[in-house]
Amino acid sequence: MMTLAISEVTKRYGGLLAVSAISFEAMPGQITSVIGPNGAGKTTLLNLVSGTVMPDSGFVRLFDTDVTHAEPHMRAHKGLARTYQTPQLFEDMTVLDTVKVGAHQTGACSFLSAMFRTPSVRREEVDMDTRAREALDRVGLPSALFERTALDLAYGLQRRVEIARALAMHPKALLLDEPAAGLNARETEEISVLFQTLANEGLIVVLVEHDMSMVMSVSDKVVVMNFGTKIAEGSTAEVQANPAVIDAYLGTPELDALHA
């Protein structure tokens, strides 16, 4: 089945249990949000799913393929893309070239072909350029910015560049780590609409986010973590009414937004 399935995934760092036996399934055409207070283990979970960290136990399955111990580039070829809490941009690289990096992660040409500039390499370069431009259009970046240095852009625009880089991979599953961090209300609304559109097109979208208003407005399912464990899973209404979730958020600024 074309799902992203996490089963009993566990990660320890010395004596710290960062993620403890987490299980859930993310479906195509839906936004599955993972929420929890600071230190709950959300980013570690994304690291385990994306392959930047390997689990101590448990399984990660992507479209019926066990990718538990696969390297990130292998997961990318299977259709998994990811963004990060802080945009991972390159010094002195233009916006367009930055997004092309994402497209090239799923390219088919070998290193030897690239060395000799074979016709297949030239065709792929044209395709990568097209994919990068289409991805930038999708996130709403005007073409006038394509040749600007990505790091020179305002923070909200840098966020869009990173999302575009992930989309240029033509993913089937998209992991988003706090994409609304640092954005104003208008920018948050715009990317919320984008993520809903992507889900409606059949993508698996997994969203880690502290903006509870955004989470409650876009999510089809919410997974709640606290101290590395899953304490709730369900619809937005179900998690809003869950006493364990309310208790986890007591004393945090997200509590009011959770019930807005």
Short mmCIF file of C-alpha atoms in Angstrom, two decimals, residues 51-168:
data_model
loop_
_atom_site.label_atom_id
_atom_site.label_comp_id
_atom_site.label_asym_id
_atom_site.label_seq_id
_atom_site.Cartn_x
_atom_site.Cartn_y
_atom_site.Cartn_z
CA GLY A 51 17.31 8.46 7.47
CA THR A 52 19.61 11.08 8.96
CA VAL A 53 19.44 9.04 12.18
CA MET A 54 19.01 5.26 12.40
CA PRO A 55 16.66 3.72 14.99
CA ASP A 56 17.72 1.33 17.72
CA SER A 57 14.62 -0.73 17.04
CA GLY A 58 11.40 -0.64 15.07
CA PHE A 59 10.66 -0.25 11.37
CA VAL A 60 10.03 2.45 8.78
CA ARG A 61 8.20 1.35 5.64
CA LEU A 62 7.79 3.57 2.60
CA PHE A 63 5.30 2.28 0.02
CA ASP A 64 5.68 -1.33 1.21
CA THR A 65 9.50 -1.11 1.15
CA ASP A 66 11.45 -1.46 4.38
CA VAL A 67 13.71 1.62 4.51
CA THR A 68 14.57 1.38 8.21
CA HIS A 69 18.31 1.32 7.58
CA ALA A 70 18.39 2.93 4.13
CA GLU A 71 20.54 6.03 3.62
CA PRO A 72 18.74 9.36 2.99
CA HIS A 73 19.56 9.38 -0.74
CA MET A 74 17.99 5.95 -1.14
CA ARG A 75 14.83 7.16 0.57
CA ALA A 76 14.84 10.18 -1.75
CA HIS A 77 14.87 7.85 -4.76
CA LYS A 78 11.89 6.06 -3.23
CA GLY A 79 10.00 9.36 -3.16
CA LEU A 80 10.70 10.86 0.28
CA ALA A 81 11.60 14.56 0.64
CA ARG A 82 12.14 16.69 3.72
CA THR A 83 12.53 20.27 4.91
CA TYR A 84 14.26 21.40 8.12
CA GLN A 85 13.53 23.73 11.06
CA THR A 86 16.20 26.12 9.78
CA PRO A 87 16.46 26.46 5.98
CA GLN A 88 19.49 24.49 4.74
CA LEU A 89 20.77 26.83 2.03
CA PHE A 90 24.16 27.12 0.36
CA GLU A 91 26.45 30.12 0.54
CA ASP A 92 26.70 32.06 -2.75
CA MET A 93 24.25 29.74 -4.57
CA THR A 94 21.35 31.26 -6.46
CA VAL A 95 17.74 30.47 -5.70
CA LEU A 96 17.37 28.50 -8.95
CA ASP A 97 20.56 26.49 -8.43
CA THR A 98 19.58 25.74 -4.83
CA VAL A 99 16.31 24.21 -5.98
CA LYS A 100 18.07 22.29 -8.76
CA VAL A 101 20.03 20.49 -6.04
CA GLY A 102 16.75 18.92 -4.97
CA ALA A 103 15.90 17.89 -8.51
CA HIS A 104 19.32 16.30 -8.99
CA GLN A 105 18.85 14.12 -5.89
CA THR A 106 16.50 11.95 -7.93
CA GLY A 107 18.43 12.20 -11.20
CA ALA A 108 19.34 9.09 -13.18
CA CYS A 109 22.67 10.01 -14.79
CA SER A 110 25.88 8.49 -13.52
CA PHE A 111 29.02 10.35 -12.45
CA LEU A 112 30.82 9.07 -15.56
CA SER A 113 28.06 10.36 -17.85
CA ALA A 114 28.25 13.75 -16.15
CA MET A 115 32.02 13.90 -16.66
CA PHE A 116 31.69 13.41 -20.41
CA ARG A 117 28.58 15.56 -20.83
CA THR A 118 26.69 12.87 -22.69
CA PRO A 119 23.39 13.69 -24.45
CA SER A 120 21.48 12.06 -21.59
CA VAL A 121 23.19 14.41 -19.13
CA ARG A 122 22.28 17.45 -21.20
CA ARG A 123 18.66 16.30 -21.44
CA GLU A 124 18.56 15.73 -17.70
CA GLU A 125 19.96 19.21 -17.02
CA VAL A 126 17.15 20.74 -19.07
CA ASP A 127 14.63 18.62 -17.16
CA MET A 128 16.13 19.65 -13.80
CA ASP A 129 15.96 23.31 -14.76
CA THR A 130 12.30 22.91 -15.70
CA ARG A 131 11.49 21.07 -12.49
CA ALA A 132 13.22 23.72 -10.39
CA ARG A 133 11.35 26.57 -12.08
CA GLU A 134 8.02 24.78 -11.71
CA ALA A 135 8.69 24.16 -8.01
CA LEU A 136 9.55 27.82 -7.43
CA ASP A 137 6.36 28.84 -9.22
CA ARG A 138 4.37 26.51 -6.95
CA VAL A 139 5.66 28.16 -3.79
CA GLY A 140 4.95 31.61 -5.19
CA LEU A 141 8.47 32.94 -5.76
CA PRO A 142 8.59 35.43 -8.64
CA SER A 143 11.06 34.70 -11.45
CA ALA A 144 12.82 38.00 -10.71
CA LEU A 145 14.30 36.29 -7.62
CA PHE A 146 15.55 33.14 -9.34
CA GLU A 147 19.08 34.49 -9.89
CA ARG A 148 19.36 36.12 -6.47
CA THR A 149 21.57 34.49 -3.85
CA ALA A 150 19.22 32.39 -1.71
CA LEU A 151 20.79 33.49 1.58
CA ASP A 152 20.18 37.15 0.69
CA LEU A 153 16.41 36.67 0.69
CA ALA A 154 14.13 37.50 3.60
CA TYR A 155 13.59 34.58 5.99
CA GLY A 156 10.07 33.85 4.78
CA LEU A 157 11.31 33.60 1.20
CA GLN A 158 14.17 31.32 2.27
CA ARG A 159 11.53 29.01 3.71
CA ARG A 160 9.81 28.91 0.34
CA VAL A 161 13.08 28.13 -1.42
CA GLU A 162 13.61 25.11 0.82
CA ILE A 163 10.07 23.88 0.24
CA ALA A 164 10.60 24.33 -3.51
CA ARG A 165 13.81 22.30 -3.34
CA ALA A 166 11.86 19.43 -1.75
CA LEU A 167 9.09 19.70 -4.36
CA ALA A 168 11.64 19.64 -7.19
#
